[in-house]
């Protein structure tokens, strides 16, 4: 892990008692890093300690640096960032904060996380970059975070509150302003010393020695692309495609003669290859071209292979098929009145004409979202109409969606000619692809610049899809319980019951549930790349400790991630996974736990998943180490992680609704 917002240590070897040029960086040990940091930092004057915490600051043994983020003026946005009331407040209870939103941060801290960016919005009424409870109380004290905190672009409004609340670098203050605040008693000296220690210790712990660390001027124009990386990107993209429908085993395509290609998402159109950064303005719910990323803080792709590019390459390679395309979402459906006579008669291009003439029709649609302006709909009427228009005239319609988040499909999913559907969803600012086929369906995530190749690899069976949905697709927007909150007090009234937890609790049948995804299966014909099937069996539970005398609370000393005993392994749950089909493929086995009624927890919660690659007839064993944390809830009365004694359900399955083997387990606390 490297941080490009840290200064570079230069002549510190003698201060550390090391031989010049033989630095021990990176320590990969917080205790040793802090010991070395104290040797460096404590002899500094307060002004020198403060200097390292400001933008472009310097300190003994350090050189100026250019950060990647920090305080900037926000011009022309139309938003009053200096007015706290205009910053949206995420209001949520303590249990929801810990069990849902803190959960992945615990993993990050436990694995050596070095820096964190505080949010520009408010949390329970207090600006994120001024929030003592979030930054100091929870992140540093509860999870044992040893690194430092940096601000999002708009930083705190009250700079002193930011420094006091835990913001360690680039509060917006100059050194002279910090010194004045210390002098008048607004900021204790100990606060600035802690920030300096955290910044230096993080660098010593995670960065390579100074003599190996390149300066920005040396790397600004350096080409670091590895030509082989495109193969990895392509494979990662194809393996992230989720197949949701595959009627009549339409996929993989078997020597097709003609393909119809429809929709603006099939090609690189208008501007590109990635959306323009624009944090303030609504850019629409769809993107005018092939979508590989959402908008916002992302790395622009150097190039993009669109589906049309990939299909062209495959057709040119002698694959035996031809294609026609209409790169529009609202093209004329039926032909216009013909003109001319005989040999000279013509009626123009139409969706119905190209659809009728194609053996398979590929419809590409998308749903765009970006930082600073969320999507406003869960479905696009224009895209839905395109799918239905093509399917009305084409007996094998394959729908591929690249979408930023959930996208409803009930306007066309049951059309008799929709054979395939795939879905691709962005993670962070990346895009996820879902494939649906009329008669079938796949879904795709994060293919980036090799997106087109990744999609086509799955369509033609070069890759057996194995990804699973990371959210629930409902039958109606009314099935979701989240409310759109534009401004400014946003109450998380759903609490723990988001996505599949809500659908389970409310007894709502989804269209496609969380964790769902198909794979190719054998159809018994020789030399046909078809999808396969998997079975789960032999579910076993092996306690690692006495589960009849468990302490209810995690009370161990705070280490990176939280109380040390929170990570104590209580159980090992294992099972066997078998490929019972005729072709190789990968299965994602998913482990869900249900808690005793007294825990007042969701019906089931995902507590592990394992992806295994299996040849036909092969069996492998998977195991899930279950820690105290996995069996705990957050007790708001004691502010501690707690195991509730009673019976726990253990289920292994293919999704949050498709279970294959089940067991029960009883935990007793003293």
Tab-separated table of C-alpha atoms in Angstrom, residues 346-632:
chain	number	residue	atom	x	y	z
A	346	UNK	CA	-36.396	0.691	-50.715
A	347	UNK	CA	-37.990	1.280	-47.297
A	348	UNK	CA	-35.069	2.341	-45.086
A	349	UNK	CA	-33.548	0.717	-41.990
A	350	UNK	CA	-35.832	-0.264	-39.086
A	351	UNK	CA	-35.614	-2.215	-35.852
A	352	UNK	CA	-38.208	-4.723	-37.060
A	353	UNK	CA	-36.302	-5.390	-40.287
A	354	UNK	CA	-32.931	-6.017	-38.658
A	355	UNK	CA	-34.521	-8.041	-35.852
A	356	UNK	CA	-36.357	-10.332	-38.294
A	357	UNK	CA	-33.217	-10.907	-40.333
A	358	UNK	CA	-31.054	-11.877	-37.316
A	359	UNK	CA	-30.669	-15.341	-35.812
A	360	UNK	CA	-29.872	-13.731	-32.440
A	361	UNK	CA	-30.416	-10.129	-31.401
A	362	UNK	CA	-28.094	-8.485	-28.869
A	363	UNK	CA	-29.656	-5.516	-27.073
A	364	UNK	CA	-27.281	-3.310	-25.067
A	365	UNK	CA	-28.715	-0.837	-22.558
A	366	UNK	CA	-27.253	0.904	-19.520
A	367	UNK	CA	-28.059	2.830	-16.346
A	368	UNK	CA	-25.657	5.635	-15.451
A	369	UNK	CA	-24.892	7.053	-12.012
A	370	UNK	CA	-22.198	9.320	-10.668
A	371	UNK	CA	-20.744	11.036	-7.666
A	372	UNK	CA	-22.581	14.240	-6.814
A	373	UNK	CA	-25.793	13.344	-8.626
A	374	UNK	CA	-27.577	10.050	-8.075
A	375	UNK	CA	-29.801	8.273	-10.537
A	376	UNK	CA	-33.422	9.393	-10.447
A	377	UNK	CA	-35.088	6.228	-11.721
A	378	UNK	CA	-34.777	2.452	-11.345
A	379	UNK	CA	-35.653	1.838	-14.997
A	380	UNK	CA	-35.368	3.679	-18.299
A	381	UNK	CA	-38.513	3.716	-20.422
A	382	UNK	CA	-36.552	4.231	-23.632
A	383	UNK	CA	-34.313	1.254	-22.947
A	384	UNK	CA	-37.262	-0.912	-21.917
A	385	UNK	CA	-39.084	-0.012	-25.125
A	386	UNK	CA	-36.040	-0.920	-27.216
A	387	UNK	CA	-35.868	-4.365	-25.635
A	388	UNK	CA	-39.562	-5.032	-26.252
A	389	UNK	CA	-39.419	-3.651	-29.801
A	390	UNK	CA	-36.544	-5.968	-30.722
A	391	UNK	CA	-38.077	-8.968	-28.942
A	392	UNK	CA	-41.367	-8.505	-30.785
A	393	UNK	CA	-39.560	-9.357	-34.037
A	394	UNK	CA	-36.604	-11.518	-32.934
A	395	UNK	CA	-37.106	-15.001	-31.505
A	396	UNK	CA	-33.793	-15.012	-29.621
A	397	UNK	CA	-33.216	-11.683	-27.908
A	398	UNK	CA	-30.199	-11.382	-25.609
A	399	UNK	CA	-30.187	-8.393	-23.261
A	400	UNK	CA	-26.944	-7.056	-21.798
A	401	UNK	CA	-27.175	-4.288	-19.196
A	402	UNK	CA	-24.279	-2.189	-17.920
A	403	UNK	CA	-25.674	-0.462	-14.889
A	404	UNK	CA	-24.623	1.630	-11.937
A	405	UNK	CA	-26.693	-0.082	-9.257
A	406	UNK	CA	-30.082	-1.767	-9.329
A	407	UNK	CA	-32.024	-1.679	-12.589
A	408	UNK	CA	-35.591	-3.056	-12.815
A	409	UNK	CA	-36.337	-5.463	-15.676
A	410	UNK	CA	-39.990	-6.470	-15.287
A	411	UNK	CA	-41.064	-4.392	-18.288
A	412	UNK	CA	-39.635	-7.126	-20.519
A	413	UNK	CA	-38.100	-10.016	-18.567
A	414	UNK	CA	-41.055	-12.350	-19.198
A	415	UNK	CA	-41.328	-11.582	-22.905
A	416	UNK	CA	-41.379	-14.979	-24.624
A	417	UNK	CA	-38.550	-14.008	-26.961
A	418	UNK	CA	-36.153	-12.708	-24.326
A	419	UNK	CA	-33.906	-15.718	-23.956
A	420	UNK	CA	-30.820	-14.337	-22.189
A	421	UNK	CA	-30.242	-11.572	-19.637
A	422	UNK	CA	-26.915	-10.476	-18.141
A	423	UNK	CA	-26.265	-7.731	-15.613
A	424	UNK	CA	-23.087	-5.746	-14.891
A	425	UNK	CA	-22.960	-3.450	-11.838
A	426	UNK	CA	-20.320	-0.898	-10.817
A	427	UNK	CA	-18.413	-1.208	-7.601
A	428	UNK	CA	-17.194	2.138	-6.357
A	429	UNK	CA	-17.493	4.075	-9.593
A	430	UNK	CA	-17.340	1.067	-11.866
A	431	UNK	CA	-20.105	-0.530	-13.871
A	432	UNK	CA	-21.828	-3.857	-13.521
A	433	UNK	CA	-23.192	-5.783	-16.516
A	434	UNK	CA	-26.246	-7.984	-16.432
A	435	UNK	CA	-27.050	-10.265	-19.340
A	436	UNK	CA	-30.568	-11.384	-20.042
A	437	UNK	CA	-31.534	-13.597	-22.977
A	438	UNK	CA	-34.936	-13.824	-24.568
A	439	UNK	CA	-34.807	-17.110	-24.138
A	440	UNK	CA	-31.681	-16.480	-21.670
A	441	UNK	CA	-29.618	-14.079	-19.252
A	442	UNK	CA	-25.966	-13.000	-18.018
A	443	UNK	CA	-24.672	-10.119	-15.780
A	444	UNK	CA	-21.292	-8.390	-15.835
A	445	UNK	CA	-19.212	-6.324	-13.343
A	446	UNK	CA	-16.178	-4.120	-13.798
A	447	UNK	CA	-14.841	-5.142	-17.208
A	448	UNK	CA	-13.286	-1.710	-17.709
A	449	UNK	CA	-11.404	-1.183	-20.981
A	450	UNK	CA	-11.651	-4.824	-22.103
A	451	UNK	CA	-15.414	-4.765	-21.561
A	452	UNK	CA	-16.430	-5.727	-25.076
A	453	UNK	CA	-14.084	-8.712	-25.212
A	454	UNK	CA	-15.282	-9.869	-21.768
A	455	UNK	CA	-18.931	-9.832	-22.852
A	456	UNK	CA	-18.275	-11.620	-26.130
A	457	UNK	CA	-16.124	-14.263	-24.390
A	458	UNK	CA	-19.162	-15.234	-22.317
A	459	UNK	CA	-21.609	-15.029	-25.213
A	460	UNK	CA	-19.569	-17.504	-27.246
A	461	UNK	CA	-18.703	-19.813	-24.329
A	462	UNK	CA	-14.979	-19.063	-24.073
A	463	UNK	CA	-15.646	-18.314	-20.399
A	464	UNK	CA	-18.229	-20.054	-18.212
A	465	UNK	CA	-19.939	-17.283	-16.189
A	466	UNK	CA	-19.667	-17.652	-12.432
A	467	UNK	CA	-20.453	-14.278	-10.840
A	468	UNK	CA	-23.382	-13.636	-8.514
A	469	UNK	CA	-25.666	-10.652	-7.968
A	470	UNK	CA	-24.400	-8.231	-5.338
A	471	UNK	CA	-27.893	-6.812	-4.811
A	472	UNK	CA	-31.528	-7.846	-5.148
A	473	UNK	CA	-33.482	-7.045	-8.313
A	474	UNK	CA	-37.103	-6.479	-7.303
A	475	UNK	CA	-40.224	-6.945	-9.350
A	476	UNK	CA	-41.373	-3.408	-8.538
A	477	UNK	CA	-39.749	-0.253	-7.206
A	478	UNK	CA	-42.299	-0.366	-4.385
A	479	UNK	CA	-40.685	-3.571	-3.115
A	480	UNK	CA	-37.640	-1.625	-1.934
A	481	UNK	CA	-37.770	0.056	1.454
A	482	UNK	CA	-35.148	2.753	0.964
A	483	UNK	CA	-36.368	6.300	0.432
A	484	UNK	CA	-34.747	8.884	-1.831
A	485	UNK	CA	-33.448	11.772	0.269
A	486	UNK	CA	-32.266	14.780	-1.704
A	487	UNK	CA	-31.612	17.064	1.271
A	488	UNK	CA	-30.885	17.408	4.023
A	489	UNK	CA	-31.864	15.209	7.016
A	490	UNK	CA	-31.714	11.636	5.728
A	491	UNK	CA	-32.927	9.132	8.293
A	492	UNK	CA	-31.860	5.524	7.788
A	493	UNK	CA	-35.189	4.205	9.043
A	494	UNK	CA	-34.589	0.822	7.381
A	495	UNK	CA	-31.924	0.102	9.985
A	496	UNK	CA	-30.369	-3.332	9.495
A	497	UNK	CA	-32.932	-4.340	6.891
A	498	UNK	CA	-31.342	-3.444	3.587
A	499	UNK	CA	-31.475	-5.419	0.353
A	500	UNK	CA	-31.992	-9.181	0.910
A	501	UNK	CA	-32.401	-8.659	4.667
A	502	UNK	CA	-35.451	-6.480	3.925
A	503	UNK	CA	-36.918	-8.871	1.341
A	504	UNK	CA	-36.549	-11.789	3.767
A	505	UNK	CA	-38.027	-9.861	6.699
A	506	UNK	CA	-40.976	-8.530	4.693
A	507	UNK	CA	-41.613	-11.828	2.893
A	508	UNK	CA	-41.291	-10.241	-0.571
A	509	UNK	CA	-40.415	-12.456	-3.518
A	510	UNK	CA	-37.728	-10.767	-5.645
A	511	UNK	CA	-37.275	-11.067	-9.365
A	512	UNK	CA	-33.621	-12.063	-8.864
A	513	UNK	CA	-32.291	-12.404	-5.338
A	514	UNK	CA	-28.972	-11.345	-3.844
A	515	UNK	CA	-26.300	-13.948	-4.613
A	516	UNK	CA	-28.127	-15.382	-7.635
A	517	UNK	CA	-26.326	-16.231	-10.860
A	518	UNK	CA	-26.465	-19.018	-13.436
A	519	UNK	CA	-23.697	-20.924	-15.164
A	520	UNK	CA	-23.584	-22.953	-18.360
A	521	UNK	CA	-24.722	-26.572	-18.093
A	522	UNK	CA	-24.105	-29.614	-20.249
A	523	UNK	CA	-26.737	-30.497	-22.829
A	524	UNK	CA	-25.235	-33.889	-23.674
A	525	UNK	CA	-23.927	-32.982	-27.114
A	526	UNK	CA	-20.287	-33.496	-27.966
A	527	UNK	CA	-17.938	-30.559	-28.511
A	528	UNK	CA	-20.449	-28.037	-27.221
A	529	UNK	CA	-19.260	-25.476	-24.641
A	530	UNK	CA	-22.249	-25.490	-22.333
A	531	UNK	CA	-22.840	-24.433	-18.748
A	532	UNK	CA	-22.550	-26.902	-15.884
A	533	UNK	CA	-24.271	-27.768	-12.566
A	534	UNK	CA	-23.016	-28.046	-8.974
A	535	UNK	CA	-24.155	-29.811	-5.813
A	536	UNK	CA	-23.356	-29.062	-2.148
A	537	UNK	CA	-23.133	-31.741	0.553
A	538	UNK	CA	-21.457	-32.886	3.784
A	539	UNK	CA	-22.029	-29.718	5.803
A	540	UNK	CA	-20.091	-30.027	9.065
A	541	UNK	CA	-19.597	-27.737	12.069
A	542	UNK	CA	-16.411	-28.072	14.106
A	543	UNK	CA	-16.081	-25.883	17.227
A	544	UNK	CA	-12.635	-24.424	17.896
A	545	UNK	CA	-13.473	-23.748	21.532
A	546	UNK	CA	-16.056	-24.744	24.147
A	547	UNK	CA	-19.282	-23.284	22.760
A	548	UNK	CA	-21.213	-24.078	25.947
A	549	UNK	CA	-19.289	-21.595	28.124
A	550	UNK	CA	-18.768	-18.575	25.923
A	551	UNK	CA	-18.269	-15.121	27.391
A	552	UNK	CA	-21.076	-12.962	25.984
A	553	UNK	CA	-18.965	-9.852	25.330
A	554	UNK	CA	-15.733	-9.202	23.450
A	555	UNK	CA	-13.575	-7.624	26.145
A	556	UNK	CA	-10.024	-8.169	24.918
A	557	UNK	CA	-7.462	-5.357	24.541
A	558	UNK	CA	-7.927	-3.140	21.501
A	559	UNK	CA	-5.813	-4.229	18.547
A	560	UNK	CA	-6.020	-3.332	14.870
A	561	UNK	CA	-9.696	-3.971	14.067
A	562	UNK	CA	-11.164	-3.910	17.584
A	563	UNK	CA	-11.070	-6.054	20.732
A	564	UNK	CA	-8.570	-8.858	20.177
A	565	UNK	CA	-11.058	-11.598	21.080
A	566	UNK	CA	-13.524	-10.282	18.482
A	567	UNK	CA	-11.365	-12.140	15.956
A	568	UNK	CA	-11.157	-15.357	17.976
A	569	UNK	CA	-12.168	-18.311	15.817
A	570	UNK	CA	-15.172	-20.038	17.388
A	571	UNK	CA	-16.115	-22.499	14.636
A	572	UNK	CA	-15.082	-23.951	11.315
A	573	UNK	CA	-17.939	-24.751	8.945
A	574	UNK	CA	-17.077	-26.916	5.942
A	575	UNK	CA	-18.813	-28.615	3.026
A	576	UNK	CA	-18.060	-30.364	-0.247
A	577	UNK	CA	-18.829	-28.849	-3.657
A	578	UNK	CA	-19.152	-31.112	-6.707
A	579	UNK	CA	-19.351	-30.395	-10.423
A	580	UNK	CA	-22.018	-32.789	-11.647
A	581	UNK	CA	-22.191	-31.376	-15.159
A	582	UNK	CA	-20.227	-31.942	-18.322
A	583	UNK	CA	-17.949	-28.870	-18.471
A	584	UNK	CA	-15.554	-27.080	-16.153
A	585	UNK	CA	-16.747	-24.071	-14.208
A	586	UNK	CA	-16.642	-22.148	-10.955
A	587	UNK	CA	-19.192	-22.171	-8.139
A	588	UNK	CA	-19.614	-19.540	-5.426
A	589	UNK	CA	-20.770	-21.327	-2.270
A	590	UNK	CA	-22.490	-18.907	0.130
A	591	UNK	CA	-22.815	-19.355	3.909
A	592	UNK	CA	-25.687	-17.670	5.764
A	593	UNK	CA	-26.336	-17.652	9.510
A	594	UNK	CA	-29.597	-17.021	11.352
A	595	UNK	CA	-29.514	-15.740	14.944
A	596	UNK	CA	-31.681	-16.536	17.993
A	597	UNK	CA	-34.894	-14.522	18.286
A	598	UNK	CA	-33.493	-12.630	21.273
A	599	UNK	CA	-30.851	-11.083	19.003
A	600	UNK	CA	-33.553	-9.263	16.999
A	601	UNK	CA	-31.444	-9.740	13.896
A	602	UNK	CA	-32.299	-10.160	10.194
A	603	UNK	CA	-33.667	-13.554	9.122
A	604	UNK	CA	-30.305	-14.570	7.627
A	605	UNK	CA	-26.987	-12.853	7.104
A	606	UNK	CA	-24.166	-13.695	4.746
A	607	UNK	CA	-21.117	-14.722	6.762
A	608	UNK	CA	-18.863	-16.236	4.116
A	609	UNK	CA	-18.498	-17.191	0.479
A	610	UNK	CA	-15.957	-19.245	-1.409
A	611	UNK	CA	-15.407	-19.527	-5.155
A	612	UNK	CA	-14.046	-22.876	-6.331
A	613	UNK	CA	-13.122	-23.984	-9.848
A	614	UNK	CA	-14.076	-27.553	-10.679
A	615	UNK	CA	-13.519	-29.865	-13.614
A	616	UNK	CA	-16.449	-32.143	-14.600
A	617	UNK	CA	-16.955	-34.778	-11.898
A	618	UNK	CA	-14.530	-33.084	-9.502
A	619	UNK	CA	-15.272	-32.436	-5.818
A	620	UNK	CA	-13.529	-29.937	-3.540
A	621	UNK	CA	-14.008	-28.989	0.078
A	622	UNK	CA	-14.617	-25.435	1.215
A	623	UNK	CA	-14.280	-24.165	4.755
A	624	UNK	CA	-15.494	-21.022	6.484
A	625	UNK	CA	-13.686	-19.876	9.645
A	626	UNK	CA	-16.298	-18.281	11.912
A	627	UNK	CA	-15.031	-15.679	14.361
A	628	UNK	CA	-16.727	-14.278	17.438
A	629	UNK	CA	-17.458	-11.241	15.325
A	630	UNK	CA	-19.539	-13.307	12.864
A	631	UNK	CA	-21.756	-14.504	15.716
A	632	UNK	CA	-22.108	-11.135	17.474
